[in-house]
């Protein structure tokens, strides 16, 4: 059922939607998804890609139901339509517990459930073992770069790993001066020779695409005080890596409400790094 | 000697065989309507119940067999009288001819039941006769079972209001009278049981006696089921009579069971209205009776009753339930001097539960209970009884759970006093519970007074209460405790700067006492809490001018300075350095140059004197450079001093690659890519050249020591820095300089026999980047055009 509706709609939506908009680019009015945290998303089936996006939501466990004006489809039936190999990567960091914040926001905690995420990239500054253990409980494949407040000396200054067809780099970022400077981060990206560079330190969410790839800063998951950024909102990033595409979902807690934003990147042949 | 094991089994089997044998003939007689034979065999059958050999448990088995047969007899009697073969009065006379008293009375009760049913005489008269006649059996076990039989057959035949056996105006009182009389007699038999037999078997006998208690209690159950027992009758007759019996029997087992029974069988509403009478009985009980359990039971029931509906609450207020219970507990504790502490505290826990349910708004009551507990505990040192400790934790946790708000508990003056009686370990556990409650409910503690009270409460975590037991502390536990204190500090907040400053000062005062072990945990959250306040003030400094105000950034920076200084005693120089830098940047944002300079000075001093580890130095110098790069408050002179220092220390790092990287990072100190930022192209170039020199030196060193050409990657890094400044428009960085550097690296990489794949990739991606920029077109493309790759 979903497939039929989806494809018919695509033809119409394509003509209508031109500018890239928030969440997914092709929007149909009557399709919605309800998330665990109570947010309702409008979804459209702009072909397989949108279905893939939906699958991300399904796999991330934040979705309760999918509904249209005419029917409410059980999530199970959608799962049958989605044969994709989904890889979800959580990027999170600068928690500064308990130096600058008592704990992760409860809303984030309820969204982050064990077993849905395949890899965690943590930009550091956890700062205590309890937080490490918590992240480990979400997903055993945990990669951490050392922040300047981390006492655990086993965390490396930076780290690279390959997920699917992407090479990812991880670094806290206090070593890269000027802090948060994209040109300087791009240099680190060239040095590590990665497609996606994940850094922190500024406590400000950023996802920036440049000629050599993507630079992502998941911000501070606790919205911790920062001398660099004023009015920090708690945020983290979920990356869906699927073939040559990566869809970046940003979860930001603004005035007690979780706002979700989405950015889409595609790795093309000419930006592919020489392995 | 009482029988044991196999013997008893044998006797029971014989008894059962006797009953079965006679029952067989009795059935035959019943089938042939032979009344005379039926009576004869039933008497013989019932004679089996005359045994004294069986324990109550086994006797019960025997009794049940006989009971089943008696139901058949009753049926037969009813049919006979209905058929008119014999009148019920004649039958009532006839059964009394039985030779032995026990069978006689069983049969009499059975016929009595038929008699009442026939309504040929008022129920009250028959019942009165039966209950009197039963006095004939004074053997405790036999008597108890006989009366239990009487109770059983009569329970549906009481002259209760609305029953078909209802009599004259006084009918209910007759019913009550009968049940109470039977109860009284049974209780006497029951109590007397303990005196039969040798003293050395007392324990066993008490156990057996306890098995029989439900036979006695059943009377109370019947009483509670009488429709006619309304509140007035209960208050005037039933309760006083029952209590009289309970008190007078002076038996521990009976008193405990019966009090409990009264509380369980009668409605809560009645208890509430007769609280005074009921509670009045407690001090009169034997001193060994476990009153606390019974009393707790009562309070628990009342608590549940109170929680059941909001409409019943006024009743509680009307009868002053709290003060009555409170007094009763006081009296009981006073009377029972030997009661262990745990008993008293258990009582207070129940009373507190009751109070929290019934009077959630009366904090004074809650405090009163705690106060009473303090009084009981006073004069003792710390508690050592683990059960008592557990009860105290329950006592202290109850208000937290009820109000979900520590602020309420902070209003209770006796709360910390109770806590003082806990041993150090439990005190800490309780303190952690308090903190967890705050975190769970995200309670914000918003005044300095409350913060003061709270820290007084959790002082076991904040400082060493006594120094003697340091070795026992588990490292992990200690960390966890201190981290929870650190979390707590974030919950102490007020939007009003003045109050917030007071809170910060209060917290500071307490945590400073924590000693070097605790400071690394507690100082950072306080520092950041204060920095948040600074930022808050910074946002609104326009309108505070002119007011007499103490919460100024300057003042807070002073406090911060002193607070971070405390870390030096730990010593924890790396943490202190980071915090100083945070403060420096905050001072920068507040436009306070001298303050920022002072913080920077402190950071440098720590770097010079305390940070010895070379790896820590690398991180520290990067943090210093990173922070300094962002500072815009400094005048030329101060800035020069600090940048000079930073560059100097960068070049003095132990490892050449570290030196090189820190030095090229310093180049950013002279080029801030903002509108009014410093743009000193010459000094940028100096830094980069210096970095190149160090890279060269590093390479030569590698040549000498390892015979290889060393880290070419440093040159690529520096090339990237050149590219950065080239793009930013530093006139000193020209395309020819870049070209030279590229050629240099190419040569290096060719001569380098063992190629480093990561350096190759880095260089390749750098060249790709240059290529990309060249192709970009526009001004940037033009700029890159001369570079050949």
Short mmCIF file of C-alpha atoms in Angstrom, two decimals, chain A:
data_model
loop_
_atom_site.label_atom_id
_atom_site.label_comp_id
_atom_site.label_asym_id
_atom_site.label_seq_id
_atom_site.Cartn_x
_atom_site.Cartn_y
_atom_site.Cartn_z
CA UNK A 1 0.00 0.00 0.00
CA UNK A 2 2.72 2.40 1.05
CA UNK A 3 4.65 1.81 -2.09
CA UNK A 4 1.75 2.56 -4.41
CA UNK A 5 0.85 5.78 -2.66
CA UNK A 6 4.48 6.77 -2.45
CA UNK A 7 5.21 6.50 -6.11
CA UNK A 8 2.09 8.19 -7.29
CA UNK A 9 2.73 11.10 -4.99
CA UNK A 10 6.29 11.45 -6.12
CA UNK A 11 5.27 12.51 -9.60
CA UNK A 12 3.16 15.34 -8.31
CA UNK A 13 5.50 16.46 -5.55
CA UNK A 14 8.46 16.68 -7.82
CA UNK A 15 6.84 19.38 -9.78
CA UNK A 16 5.65 21.27 -6.80
CA UNK A 17 8.61 21.23 -4.42
CA UNK A 18 11.61 23.06 -5.71
CA UNK A 19 13.68 24.55 -2.90
CA UNK A 20 15.27 22.15 -0.48
CA UNK A 21 13.23 22.37 2.66
CA UNK A 22 13.55 21.01 6.09
CA UNK A 23 12.78 17.40 6.39
CA UNK A 24 12.56 15.44 3.63
CA UNK A 25 12.74 17.68 0.58
CA UNK A 26 9.62 16.29 -1.01
CA UNK A 27 6.70 16.82 1.26
CA UNK A 28 3.25 15.39 0.95
CA UNK A 29 0.64 17.01 3.07
CA UNK A 30 -1.08 13.97 4.38
CA UNK A 31 1.74 11.73 5.43
CA UNK A 32 2.99 11.98 8.94
CA UNK A 33 5.16 10.14 11.34
CA UNK A 34 4.80 10.31 15.08
CA UNK A 35 7.96 10.06 17.10
CA UNK A 36 8.52 8.77 20.58
CA UNK A 37 9.07 12.26 21.90
CA UNK A 38 5.72 13.34 20.55
CA UNK A 39 6.96 15.21 17.54
CA UNK A 40 4.99 14.75 14.38
CA UNK A 41 6.86 14.82 11.16
CA UNK A 42 5.40 15.37 7.78
CA UNK A 43 6.85 12.84 5.45
CA UNK A 44 6.69 12.38 1.74
CA UNK A 45 7.76 9.48 -0.34
CA UNK A 46 10.08 11.03 -2.85
CA UNK A 47 11.14 7.68 -4.16
CA UNK A 48 13.47 5.22 -2.61
CA UNK A 49 15.57 7.83 -0.88
CA UNK A 50 12.72 9.01 1.25
CA UNK A 51 11.87 5.47 2.05
CA UNK A 52 15.42 5.07 3.19
CA UNK A 53 15.02 8.04 5.42
CA UNK A 54 11.93 6.59 6.87
CA UNK A 55 13.86 3.44 7.50
CA UNK A 56 16.38 5.43 9.48
CA UNK A 57 13.62 6.62 11.69
CA UNK A 58 12.25 3.14 12.02
CA UNK A 59 15.60 1.73 12.97
CA UNK A 60 16.43 4.50 15.34
CA UNK A 61 13.41 3.53 17.37
CA UNK A 62 12.07 7.05 17.63
CA UNK A 63 9.07 6.33 15.45
CA UNK A 64 5.72 5.29 16.86
CA UNK A 65 3.47 5.19 13.85
CA UNK A 66 3.14 6.27 10.31
CA UNK A 67 -0.15 7.71 9.25
CA UNK A 68 -1.86 9.24 6.29
CA UNK A 69 -5.30 10.76 5.96
CA UNK A 70 -6.74 7.50 4.81
CA UNK A 71 -4.93 4.94 6.91
CA UNK A 72 -2.57 4.27 9.72
CA UNK A 73 0.01 1.80 8.63
CA UNK A 74 1.61 -0.42 11.20
CA UNK A 75 5.32 0.02 11.28
CA UNK A 76 5.84 -3.66 10.65
CA UNK A 77 4.45 -3.48 7.13
CA UNK A 78 6.85 -0.73 6.23
CA UNK A 79 9.74 -2.73 7.43
CA UNK A 80 8.96 -5.30 4.73
CA UNK A 81 9.35 -2.64 2.08
CA UNK A 82 12.76 -1.65 3.29
CA UNK A 83 15.48 -4.10 2.42
CA UNK A 84 18.26 -1.55 3.04
CA UNK A 85 21.28 -2.22 5.11
CA UNK A 86 20.99 0.62 7.54
CA UNK A 87 23.99 1.91 9.42
CA UNK A 88 23.29 4.43 12.12
CA UNK A 89 26.13 6.38 13.64
CA UNK A 90 25.61 8.52 16.69
CA UNK A 91 27.87 11.53 17.02
CA UNK A 92 27.78 13.01 20.48
CA UNK A 93 30.12 14.83 22.79
CA UNK A 94 31.11 17.66 25.12
CA UNK A 95 28.80 16.42 27.84
CA UNK A 96 30.97 17.89 30.62
CA UNK A 97 29.21 15.83 33.28
CA UNK A 98 29.37 16.74 36.12
CA UNK A 99 31.53 19.85 35.61
CA UNK A 100 29.04 21.89 33.66
CA UNK A 101 25.83 19.87 33.60
CA UNK A 102 24.15 17.38 35.93
CA UNK A 103 23.07 14.89 33.29
CA UNK A 104 21.87 14.36 29.74
CA UNK A 105 18.45 15.90 29.12
CA UNK A 106 15.73 13.38 29.97
CA UNK A 107 14.22 13.77 26.51
CA UNK A 108 17.47 12.72 24.90
CA UNK A 109 17.84 9.82 27.28
CA UNK A 110 14.43 8.50 26.33
CA UNK A 111 15.30 8.73 22.64
CA UNK A 112 18.67 7.07 22.88
CA UNK A 113 17.88 3.41 23.36
CA UNK A 114 20.30 0.51 23.26
CA UNK A 115 20.48 -1.68 20.20
CA UNK A 116 19.47 0.82 17.53
CA UNK A 117 22.82 2.41 16.88
CA UNK A 118 25.72 0.64 15.21
CA UNK A 119 28.56 3.03 16.04
CA UNK A 120 29.11 5.92 18.40
CA UNK A 121 31.62 8.66 17.68
CA UNK A 122 32.18 10.71 20.79
CA UNK A 123 34.05 13.98 20.56
CA UNK A 124 35.19 13.75 24.17
CA UNK A 125 34.77 15.68 27.41
CA UNK A 126 32.49 13.10 28.92
CA UNK A 127 34.04 13.68 31.63
CA UNK A 128 33.49 10.76 34.01
CA UNK A 129 33.41 7.01 33.71
CA UNK A 130 29.67 6.80 34.33
CA UNK A 131 29.07 8.63 31.07
CA UNK A 132 31.46 6.32 29.28
CA UNK A 133 29.54 3.36 30.66
CA UNK A 134 26.25 4.90 29.61
CA UNK A 135 27.42 5.39 26.03
CA UNK A 136 28.83 1.90 26.00
CA UNK A 137 25.43 0.59 27.05
CA UNK A 138 23.84 2.28 24.02
CA UNK A 139 26.27 0.67 21.63
CA UNK A 140 29.40 -1.33 22.31
CA UNK A 141 31.21 0.07 19.26
CA UNK A 142 32.23 3.28 20.92
CA UNK A 143 34.97 5.59 19.64
CA UNK A 144 36.13 8.45 21.77
CA UNK A 145 38.59 11.24 21.15
CA UNK A 146 40.10 12.86 24.19
CA UNK A 147 38.76 16.20 25.31
CA UNK A 148 40.82 18.51 27.47
CA UNK A 149 38.75 17.61 30.55
CA UNK A 150 38.88 13.86 30.09
CA UNK A 151 40.98 12.17 32.66
CA UNK A 152 41.03 8.84 30.92
CA UNK A 153 44.40 8.99 29.18
CA UNK A 154 43.54 6.02 27.00
CA UNK A 155 41.41 8.12 24.71
CA UNK A 156 43.46 9.08 21.62
CA UNK A 157 43.84 12.68 20.41
CA UNK A 158 42.30 11.66 17.11
CA UNK A 159 41.04 8.55 15.46
CA UNK A 160 39.97 7.34 12.04
CA UNK A 161 37.64 4.52 11.08
CA UNK A 162 35.82 3.26 8.03
CA UNK A 163 32.09 2.70 7.98
CA UNK A 164 30.64 1.37 4.75
CA UNK A 165 32.18 3.40 1.97
CA UNK A 166 32.98 6.35 4.20
CA UNK A 167 36.14 7.11 6.04
CA UNK A 168 35.49 9.03 9.22
CA UNK A 169 37.80 11.03 11.44
CA UNK A 170 37.25 11.96 15.04
CA UNK A 171 38.94 14.66 17.09
CA UNK A 172 37.86 16.79 20.01
CA UNK A 173 39.08 19.97 18.38
CA UNK A 174 40.83 21.96 21.11
CA UNK A 175 44.09 21.17 19.33
CA UNK A 176 42.90 22.91 16.17
CA UNK A 177 43.51 26.63 16.44
CA UNK A 178 41.58 28.86 15.84
CA UNK A 179 38.87 26.87 17.60
CA UNK A 180 36.00 25.85 15.40
CA UNK A 181 37.60 27.44 12.33
CA UNK A 182 36.37 25.53 9.30
CA UNK A 183 39.44 26.16 7.17
CA UNK A 184 41.65 24.79 9.91
CA UNK A 185 39.37 21.81 10.42
CA UNK A 186 39.54 21.20 6.69
CA UNK A 187 43.28 20.95 7.05
CA UNK A 188 42.85 18.26 9.70
CA UNK A 189 40.45 16.54 7.38
CA UNK A 190 43.06 16.50 4.63
CA UNK A 191 45.62 15.26 7.08
CA UNK A 192 43.46 12.42 8.34
CA UNK A 193 42.30 11.88 4.77
CA UNK A 194 38.68 11.32 5.74
CA UNK A 195 35.32 11.94 4.10
CA UNK A 196 33.61 12.97 7.29
CA UNK A 197 35.36 14.74 10.15
CA UNK A 198 33.60 14.83 13.48
CA UNK A 199 34.85 17.37 16.01
CA UNK A 200 33.50 19.16 19.07
CA UNK A 201 34.80 21.74 21.52
CA UNK A 202 32.71 24.72 20.38
CA UNK A 203 29.42 23.33 21.76
CA UNK A 204 27.74 24.51 18.61
CA UNK A 205 26.16 22.18 16.14
CA UNK A 206 27.65 22.45 12.64
CA UNK A 207 27.43 20.36 9.52
CA UNK A 208 29.46 21.82 6.74
CA UNK A 209 30.13 20.44 3.32
CA UNK A 210 33.16 21.51 1.42
CA UNK A 211 35.08 20.23 -1.56
CA UNK A 212 36.82 17.46 0.36
CA UNK A 213 33.91 16.19 2.38
CA UNK A 214 31.86 16.96 5.41
CA UNK A 215 32.76 18.49 8.77
CA UNK A 216 30.31 17.78 11.56
CA UNK A 217 30.18 19.15 15.06
CA UNK A 218 27.41 17.51 17.07
CA UNK A 219 27.48 20.30 19.66
CA UNK A 220 27.13 19.59 23.36
CA UNK A 221 24.65 16.88 24.28
CA UNK A 222 24.01 18.54 27.63
CA UNK A 223 24.03 22.12 26.38
CA UNK A 224 27.03 22.73 28.58
CA UNK A 225 28.44 26.20 29.22
CA UNK A 226 31.01 27.25 26.68
CA UNK A 227 33.31 30.22 26.53
CA UNK A 228 33.04 30.04 22.75
CA UNK A 229 29.31 29.73 22.22
CA UNK A 230 26.62 31.61 24.10
CA UNK A 231 23.20 30.08 24.73
CA UNK A 232 24.12 26.51 23.98
CA UNK A 233 21.24 24.21 23.13
CA UNK A 234 21.73 20.52 23.86
CA UNK A 235 22.25 18.65 20.61
CA UNK A 236 23.52 15.46 19.07
CA UNK A 237 23.74 14.05 15.59
CA UNK A 238 22.57 10.80 14.08
CA UNK A 239 24.12 9.84 10.76
CA UNK A 240 22.54 7.36 8.45
CA UNK A 241 25.21 5.97 6.20
CA UNK A 242 23.80 4.23 3.17
CA UNK A 243 26.01 3.48 0.23
CA UNK A 244 27.46 6.71 -1.04
CA UNK A 245 25.00 8.82 0.88
CA UNK A 246 24.95 10.07 4.37
CA UNK A 247 21.93 11.70 5.90
CA UNK A 248 22.67 13.74 8.97
CA UNK A 249 19.89 14.18 11.50
CA UNK A 250 20.43 16.85 14.10
CA UNK A 251 18.51 16.61 17.32
CA UNK A 252 18.39 19.86 19.20
CA UNK A 253 16.56 20.61 22.43
CA UNK A 254 15.10 24.09 22.19
CA UNK A 255 12.95 25.34 25.07
CA UNK A 256 12.18 21.82 26.18
CA UNK A 257 11.19 20.61 22.73
CA UNK A 258 13.26 18.35 20.53
CA UNK A 259 13.70 19.82 17.09
CA UNK A 260 15.00 17.62 14.36
CA UNK A 261 16.79 18.85 11.30
CA UNK A 262 18.15 16.92 8.39
CA UNK A 263 21.03 17.45 6.03
CA UNK A 264 21.81 15.22 3.10
CA UNK A 265 25.29 14.60 1.71
CA UNK A 266 26.38 12.54 -1.21
CA UNK A 267 29.86 11.31 -1.81
CA UNK A 268 30.75 11.59 -5.45
CA UNK A 269 33.48 9.90 -7.37
CA UNK A 270 35.76 12.95 -7.62
CA UNK A 271 35.74 13.67 -3.91
CA UNK A 272 36.48 10.09 -3.11
CA UNK A 273 39.70 9.98 -1.27
CA UNK A 274 42.60 7.98 -2.46
CA UNK A 275 42.84 4.88 -0.35
#
